[in-house]
Tab-separated table of C-alpha atoms and ligand atoms in Angstrom:
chain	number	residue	atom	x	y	z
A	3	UNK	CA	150.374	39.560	68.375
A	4	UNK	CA	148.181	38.483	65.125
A	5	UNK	CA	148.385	41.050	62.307
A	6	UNK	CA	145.173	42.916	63.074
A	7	UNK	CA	146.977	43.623	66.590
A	8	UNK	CA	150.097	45.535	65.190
A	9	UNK	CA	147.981	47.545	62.973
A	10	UNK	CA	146.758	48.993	65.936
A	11	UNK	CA	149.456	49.519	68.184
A	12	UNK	CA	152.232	51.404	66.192
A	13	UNK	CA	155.725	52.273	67.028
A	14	UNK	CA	153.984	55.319	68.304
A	15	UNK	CA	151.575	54.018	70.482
A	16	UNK	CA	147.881	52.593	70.130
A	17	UNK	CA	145.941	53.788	66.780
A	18	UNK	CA	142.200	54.846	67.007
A	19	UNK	CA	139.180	54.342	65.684
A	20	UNK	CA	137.551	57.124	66.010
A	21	UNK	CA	133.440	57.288	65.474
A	22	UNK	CA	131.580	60.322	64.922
A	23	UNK	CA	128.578	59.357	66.676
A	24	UNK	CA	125.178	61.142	68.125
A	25	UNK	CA	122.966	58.146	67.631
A	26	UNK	CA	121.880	54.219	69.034
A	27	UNK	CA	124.067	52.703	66.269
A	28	UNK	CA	126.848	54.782	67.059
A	29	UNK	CA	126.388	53.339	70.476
A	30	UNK	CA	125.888	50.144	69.679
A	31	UNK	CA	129.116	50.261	67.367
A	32	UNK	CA	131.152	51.580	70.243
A	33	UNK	CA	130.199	48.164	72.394
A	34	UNK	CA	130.720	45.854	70.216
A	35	UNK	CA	134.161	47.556	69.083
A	36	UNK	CA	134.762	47.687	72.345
A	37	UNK	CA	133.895	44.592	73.846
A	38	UNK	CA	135.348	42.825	70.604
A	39	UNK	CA	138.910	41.342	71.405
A	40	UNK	CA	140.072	41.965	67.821
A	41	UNK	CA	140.144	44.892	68.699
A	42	UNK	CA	141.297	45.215	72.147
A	43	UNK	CA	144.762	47.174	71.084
A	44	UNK	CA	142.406	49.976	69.677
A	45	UNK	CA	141.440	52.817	71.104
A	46	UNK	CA	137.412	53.074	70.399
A	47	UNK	CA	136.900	56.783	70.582
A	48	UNK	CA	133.501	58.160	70.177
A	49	UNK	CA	132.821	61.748	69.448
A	50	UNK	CA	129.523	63.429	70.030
A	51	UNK	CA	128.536	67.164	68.665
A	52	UNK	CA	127.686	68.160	72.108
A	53	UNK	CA	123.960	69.555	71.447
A	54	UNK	CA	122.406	67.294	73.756
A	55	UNK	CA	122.491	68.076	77.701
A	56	UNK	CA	122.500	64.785	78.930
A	57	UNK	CA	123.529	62.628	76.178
A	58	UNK	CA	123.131	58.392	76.310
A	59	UNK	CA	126.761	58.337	76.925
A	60	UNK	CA	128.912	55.523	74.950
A	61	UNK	CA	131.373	52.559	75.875
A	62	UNK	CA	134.898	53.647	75.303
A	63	UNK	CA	136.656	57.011	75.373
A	64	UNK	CA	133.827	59.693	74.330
A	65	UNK	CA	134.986	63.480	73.250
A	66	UNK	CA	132.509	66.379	72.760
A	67	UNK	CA	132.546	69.539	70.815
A	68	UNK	CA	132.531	70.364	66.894
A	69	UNK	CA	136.602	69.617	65.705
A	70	UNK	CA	136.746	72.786	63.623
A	71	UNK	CA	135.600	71.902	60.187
A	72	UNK	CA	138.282	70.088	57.503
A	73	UNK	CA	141.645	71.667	59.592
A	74	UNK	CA	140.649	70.514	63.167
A	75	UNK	CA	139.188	67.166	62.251
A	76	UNK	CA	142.440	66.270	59.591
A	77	UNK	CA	144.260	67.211	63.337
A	78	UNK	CA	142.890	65.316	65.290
A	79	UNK	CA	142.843	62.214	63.510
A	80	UNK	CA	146.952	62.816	62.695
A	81	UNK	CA	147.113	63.418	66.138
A	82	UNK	CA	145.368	60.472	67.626
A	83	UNK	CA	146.812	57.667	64.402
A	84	UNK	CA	143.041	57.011	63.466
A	85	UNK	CA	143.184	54.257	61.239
A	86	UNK	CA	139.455	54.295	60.328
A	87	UNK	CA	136.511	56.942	60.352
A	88	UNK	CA	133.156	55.827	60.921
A	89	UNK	CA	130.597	57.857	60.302
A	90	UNK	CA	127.670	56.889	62.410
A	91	UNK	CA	125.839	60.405	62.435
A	92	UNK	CA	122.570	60.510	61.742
A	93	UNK	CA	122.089	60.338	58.026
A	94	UNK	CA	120.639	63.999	58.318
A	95	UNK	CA	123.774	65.453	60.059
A	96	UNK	CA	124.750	67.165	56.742
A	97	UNK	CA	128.297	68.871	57.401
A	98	UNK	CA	129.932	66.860	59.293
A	99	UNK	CA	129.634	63.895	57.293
A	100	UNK	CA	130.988	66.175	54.612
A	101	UNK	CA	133.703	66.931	56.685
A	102	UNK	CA	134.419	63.535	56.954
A	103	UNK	CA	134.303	62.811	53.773
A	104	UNK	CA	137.043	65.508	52.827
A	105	UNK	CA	139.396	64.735	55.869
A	106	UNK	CA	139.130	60.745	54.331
A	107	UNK	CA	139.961	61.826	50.748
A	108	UNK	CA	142.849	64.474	51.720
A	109	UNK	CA	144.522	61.848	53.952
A	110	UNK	CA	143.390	58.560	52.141
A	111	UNK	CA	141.959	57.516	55.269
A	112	UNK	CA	139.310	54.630	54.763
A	113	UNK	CA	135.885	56.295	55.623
A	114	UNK	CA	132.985	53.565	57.251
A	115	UNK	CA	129.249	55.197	56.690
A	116	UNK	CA	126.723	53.654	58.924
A	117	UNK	CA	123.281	54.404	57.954
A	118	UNK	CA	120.326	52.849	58.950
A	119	UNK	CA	118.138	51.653	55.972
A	120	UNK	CA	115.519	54.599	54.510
A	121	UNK	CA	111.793	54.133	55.488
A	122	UNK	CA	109.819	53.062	51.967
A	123	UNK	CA	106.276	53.697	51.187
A	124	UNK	CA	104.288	51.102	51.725
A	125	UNK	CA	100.373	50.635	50.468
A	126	UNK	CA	98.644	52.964	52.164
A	127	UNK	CA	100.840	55.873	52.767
A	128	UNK	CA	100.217	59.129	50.722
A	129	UNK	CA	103.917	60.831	51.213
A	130	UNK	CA	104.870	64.262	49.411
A	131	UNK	CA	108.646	63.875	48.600
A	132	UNK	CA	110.519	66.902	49.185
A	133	UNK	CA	114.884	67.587	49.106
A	134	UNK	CA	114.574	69.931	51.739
A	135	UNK	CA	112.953	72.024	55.190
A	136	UNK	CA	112.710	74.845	52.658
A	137	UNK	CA	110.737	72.752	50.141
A	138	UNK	CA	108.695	71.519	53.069
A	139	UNK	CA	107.936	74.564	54.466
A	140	UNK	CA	106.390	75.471	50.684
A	141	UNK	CA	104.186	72.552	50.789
A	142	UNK	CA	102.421	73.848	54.347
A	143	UNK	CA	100.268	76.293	53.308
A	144	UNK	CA	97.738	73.303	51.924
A	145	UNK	CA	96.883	72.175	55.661
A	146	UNK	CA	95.415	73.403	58.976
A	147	UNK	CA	97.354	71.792	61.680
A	148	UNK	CA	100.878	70.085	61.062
A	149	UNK	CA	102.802	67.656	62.990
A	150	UNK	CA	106.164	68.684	62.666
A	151	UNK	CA	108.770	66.135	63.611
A	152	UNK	CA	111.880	66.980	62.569
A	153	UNK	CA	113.972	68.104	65.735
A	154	UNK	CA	114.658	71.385	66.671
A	155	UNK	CA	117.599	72.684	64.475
A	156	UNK	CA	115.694	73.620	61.337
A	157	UNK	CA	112.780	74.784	62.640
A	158	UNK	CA	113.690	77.975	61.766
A	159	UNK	CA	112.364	76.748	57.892
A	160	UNK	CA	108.721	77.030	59.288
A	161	UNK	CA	108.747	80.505	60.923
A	162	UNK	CA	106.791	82.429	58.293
A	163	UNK	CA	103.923	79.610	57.796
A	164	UNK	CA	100.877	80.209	59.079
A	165	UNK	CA	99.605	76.575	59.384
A	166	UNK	CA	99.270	75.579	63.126
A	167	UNK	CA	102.358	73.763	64.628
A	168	UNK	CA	102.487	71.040	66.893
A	169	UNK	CA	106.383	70.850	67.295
A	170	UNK	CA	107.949	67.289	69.105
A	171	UNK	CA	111.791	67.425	70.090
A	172	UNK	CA	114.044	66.392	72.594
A	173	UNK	CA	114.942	69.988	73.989
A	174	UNK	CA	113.249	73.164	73.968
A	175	UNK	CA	113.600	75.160	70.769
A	176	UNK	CA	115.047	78.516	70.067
A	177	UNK	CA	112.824	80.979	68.011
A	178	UNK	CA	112.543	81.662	65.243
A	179	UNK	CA	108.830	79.359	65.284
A	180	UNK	CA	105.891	79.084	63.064
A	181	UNK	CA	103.431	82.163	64.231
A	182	UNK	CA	101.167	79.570	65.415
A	183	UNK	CA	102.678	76.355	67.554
A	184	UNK	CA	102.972	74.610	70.725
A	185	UNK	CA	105.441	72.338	71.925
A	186	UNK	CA	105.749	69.017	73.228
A	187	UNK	CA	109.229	67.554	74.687
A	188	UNK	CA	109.591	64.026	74.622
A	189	UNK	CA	112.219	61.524	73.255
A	190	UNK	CA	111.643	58.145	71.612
A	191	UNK	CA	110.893	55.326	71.554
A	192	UNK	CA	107.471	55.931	70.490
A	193	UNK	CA	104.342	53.690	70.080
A	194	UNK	CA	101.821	53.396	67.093
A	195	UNK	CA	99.251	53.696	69.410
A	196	UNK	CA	100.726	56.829	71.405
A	197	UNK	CA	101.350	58.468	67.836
A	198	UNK	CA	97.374	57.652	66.560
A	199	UNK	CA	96.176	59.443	69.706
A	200	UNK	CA	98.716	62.441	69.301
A	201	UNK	CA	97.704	63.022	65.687
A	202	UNK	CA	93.741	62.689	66.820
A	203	UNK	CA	94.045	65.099	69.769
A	204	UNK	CA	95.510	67.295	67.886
A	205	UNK	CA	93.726	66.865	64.997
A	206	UNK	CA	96.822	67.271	62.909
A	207	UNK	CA	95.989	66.886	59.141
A	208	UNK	CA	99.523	66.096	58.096
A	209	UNK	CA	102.931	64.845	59.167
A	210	UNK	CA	106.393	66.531	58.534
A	211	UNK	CA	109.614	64.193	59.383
A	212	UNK	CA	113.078	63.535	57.979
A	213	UNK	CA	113.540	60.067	56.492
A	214	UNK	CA	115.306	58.979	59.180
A	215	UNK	CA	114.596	55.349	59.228
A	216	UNK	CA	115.354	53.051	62.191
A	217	UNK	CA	112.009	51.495	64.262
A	218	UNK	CA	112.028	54.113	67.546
A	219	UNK	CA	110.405	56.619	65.429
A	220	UNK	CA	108.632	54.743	62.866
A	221	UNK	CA	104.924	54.519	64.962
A	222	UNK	CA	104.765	58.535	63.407
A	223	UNK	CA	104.692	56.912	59.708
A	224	UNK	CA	102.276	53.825	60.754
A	225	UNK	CA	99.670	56.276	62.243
A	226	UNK	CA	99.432	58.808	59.654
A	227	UNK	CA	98.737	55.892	57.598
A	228	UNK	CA	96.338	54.815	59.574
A	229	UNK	CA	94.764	58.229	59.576
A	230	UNK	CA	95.128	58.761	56.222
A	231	UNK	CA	96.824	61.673	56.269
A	232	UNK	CA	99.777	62.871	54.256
A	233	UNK	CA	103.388	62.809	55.374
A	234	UNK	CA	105.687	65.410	53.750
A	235	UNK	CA	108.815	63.311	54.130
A	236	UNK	CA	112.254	65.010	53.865
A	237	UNK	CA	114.402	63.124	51.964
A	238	UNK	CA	118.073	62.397	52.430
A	239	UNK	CA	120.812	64.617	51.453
A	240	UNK	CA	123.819	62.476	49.913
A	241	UNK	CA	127.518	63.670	49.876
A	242	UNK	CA	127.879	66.244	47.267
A	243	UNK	CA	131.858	65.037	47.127
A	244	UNK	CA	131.962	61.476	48.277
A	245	UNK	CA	135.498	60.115	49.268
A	246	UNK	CA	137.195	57.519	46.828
A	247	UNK	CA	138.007	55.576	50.658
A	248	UNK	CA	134.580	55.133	51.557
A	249	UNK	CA	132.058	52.448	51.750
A	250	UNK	CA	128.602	52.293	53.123
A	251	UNK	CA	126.784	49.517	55.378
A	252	UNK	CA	123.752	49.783	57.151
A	253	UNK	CA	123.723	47.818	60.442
A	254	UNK	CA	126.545	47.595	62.908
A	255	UNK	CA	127.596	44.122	62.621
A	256	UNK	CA	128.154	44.847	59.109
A	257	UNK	CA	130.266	47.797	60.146
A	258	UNK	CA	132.504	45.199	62.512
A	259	UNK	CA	133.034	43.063	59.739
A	260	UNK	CA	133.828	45.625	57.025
A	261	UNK	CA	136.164	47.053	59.638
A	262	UNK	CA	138.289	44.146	60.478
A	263	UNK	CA	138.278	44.046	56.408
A	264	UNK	CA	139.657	47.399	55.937
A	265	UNK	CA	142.769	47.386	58.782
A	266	UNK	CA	143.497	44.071	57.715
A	267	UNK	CA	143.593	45.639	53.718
A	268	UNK	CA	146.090	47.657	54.873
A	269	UNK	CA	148.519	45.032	55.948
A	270	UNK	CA	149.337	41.193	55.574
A	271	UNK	CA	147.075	39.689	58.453
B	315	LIG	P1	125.837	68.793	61.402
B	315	LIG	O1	124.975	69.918	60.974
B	315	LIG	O2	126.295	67.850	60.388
B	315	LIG	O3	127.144	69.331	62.144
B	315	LIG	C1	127.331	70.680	62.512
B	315	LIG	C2	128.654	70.773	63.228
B	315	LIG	O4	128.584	70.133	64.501
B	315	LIG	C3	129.764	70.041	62.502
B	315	LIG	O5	130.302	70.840	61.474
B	315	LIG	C4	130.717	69.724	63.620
B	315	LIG	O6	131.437	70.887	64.033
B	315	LIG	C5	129.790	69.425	64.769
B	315	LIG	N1	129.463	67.991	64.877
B	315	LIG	C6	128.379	67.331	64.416
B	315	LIG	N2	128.404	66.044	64.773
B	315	LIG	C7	129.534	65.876	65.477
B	315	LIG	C8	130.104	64.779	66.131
B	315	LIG	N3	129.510	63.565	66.138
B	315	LIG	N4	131.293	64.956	66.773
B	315	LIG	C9	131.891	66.176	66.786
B	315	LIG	N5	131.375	67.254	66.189
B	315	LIG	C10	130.213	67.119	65.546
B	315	LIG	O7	125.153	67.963	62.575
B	315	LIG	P2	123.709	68.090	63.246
B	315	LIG	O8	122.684	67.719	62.234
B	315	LIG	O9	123.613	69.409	63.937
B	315	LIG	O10	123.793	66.909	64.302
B	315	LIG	C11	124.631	67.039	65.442
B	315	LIG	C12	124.759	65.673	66.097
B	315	LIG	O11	123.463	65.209	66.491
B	315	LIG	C13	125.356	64.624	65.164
B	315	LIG	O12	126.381	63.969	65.864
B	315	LIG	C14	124.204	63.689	64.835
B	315	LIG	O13	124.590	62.340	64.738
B	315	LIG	C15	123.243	63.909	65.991
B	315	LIG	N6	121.840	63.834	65.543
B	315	LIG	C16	121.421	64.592	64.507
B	315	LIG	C17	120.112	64.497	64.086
B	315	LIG	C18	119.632	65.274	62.899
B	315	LIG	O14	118.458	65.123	62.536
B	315	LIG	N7	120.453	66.096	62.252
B	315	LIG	C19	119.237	63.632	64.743
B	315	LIG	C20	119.707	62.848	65.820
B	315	LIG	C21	121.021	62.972	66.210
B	315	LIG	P3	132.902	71.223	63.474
B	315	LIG	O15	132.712	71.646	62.057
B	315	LIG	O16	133.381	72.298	64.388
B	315	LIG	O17	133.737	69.988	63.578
């Protein structure tokens, strides 16, 4: 057995990595963890929040279902000898990654972020920076018809605007909704072209998203440039109490690399 190998199979049976997942890059991860040999003594568990009827499943053990905040997450990684987190939420999915960032720092457990590069502006784009739904929300009352792109969650944000909503998500939303909407359910990949003819027959004048960054939704951005029309673009929320054992990379064979770096930290190998 090389070094890397004990680390993950303890006296106690095989350690896990565990990744908190929900996204392509936390399904990407999970292949090439799995299909890695370095890492073939590991068990690659991937845990998704269970929102999503019938989720893009990963490779590798998957669990569903919210842990339980701090207590049930610190649990189940004593339980299951994780020897790395990796936090491959999307970079919007607020509490958990806070979660993982306290469960990392109370058990000095090294903490992987995997977040996909921001969008930038680019010549061209007119974008009204704002740290939150609420703030977005605010900035409404300026337009006629909005194209509001931000999932179905926080929708709730938009309830008392009386701009007309076109709404895109993945699954129907629960009220509370802007006065005035309709709904259209699709998933991504989307085109530029698709996205140009959305905006025109709709005759949105503006464009609400999350930064989200990654290319499956990025035709939105390139369109409303096209059109010249604003985007009010939600930016990022960072860790209000980052862990001391965490690093950040932004693609997934960075995350491979940085994670035969950190279990091979940890002992002579
Ligand atoms: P969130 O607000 O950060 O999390 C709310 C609660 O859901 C967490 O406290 C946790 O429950 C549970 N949870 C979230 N992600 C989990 C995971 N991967 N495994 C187990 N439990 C999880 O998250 P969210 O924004 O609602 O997003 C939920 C999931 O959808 C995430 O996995 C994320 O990657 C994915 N997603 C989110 C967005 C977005 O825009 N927010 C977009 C695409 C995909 P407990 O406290 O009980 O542990």
């Amino acid at each position: 057995m090389s070094g890397l190998d004990e680390q993950l199979v303890g006296a106690d049976g095989p350690r896990t990595i565990l990744i908190l997942g929900g996204t392509s890059e936390a399904r990407q991860l999970a292949e090439c963890l799995v299909e890695n040999p370095r890492f073939g003594q590991c068990a690659i568990v991937s845990s998704l929040a269970g929102r999503v009827s019938h989720p893009r499943l990963p490779q590798g053990e998957v669990r569903v279902g919210g842990f339980g905040g701090i207590p049930g997450l610190g649990k189940w990684v004593e339980d299951h000898h994780v020897v790395a987190l990796i936090d491959c939420t999307h970079p919007f999915a607020e509490r958990i990654s806070a979660t993982a960032h306290e469960v990392s720092r109370q058990r000095r457990l090294p903490l992987l972020t995997v977040h996909r590069p921001p969008w930038r502006e680019v010549p061209g784009d007119q974008w009204i920076h704002v740290p939150t739904m609420e703030a977005a929300a605010s900035r409404l009352h300026c337009f006629q018809r909005a194209f509001l792109t931000i999932g179905r969650q926080q929708l709730a944000a938009f309830s008392a605007v009386d701009t007309h909503c076109l709404i895109r998500c993945v699954e129907p939303p629960a009220p509370p909704l802007p006065h005035s909407h309709e709904v259209i359910l699709d998933r991504g990949p989307f085109t530029v072209e698709g996205e140009c003819a959305l905006l025109e027959h709709a005759d949105c004048d503006v464009l609400v998203t999350k930064n989200s960054g990654g290319a499956a939704t990025y035709g939105k951005i390139e369109a409303a440039r096209k059109r010249a029309i604003p985007v009010i673009m939600v930016d990022r929320p960072v860790p209000r109490r980052p862990s001391p054992y965490h690093e950040e990379v932004e693609t997934t064979a960075a995350a491979v690399k940085q994670l035969q770096r950190i279990i091979c930290s940890t002992q002579d190998c």
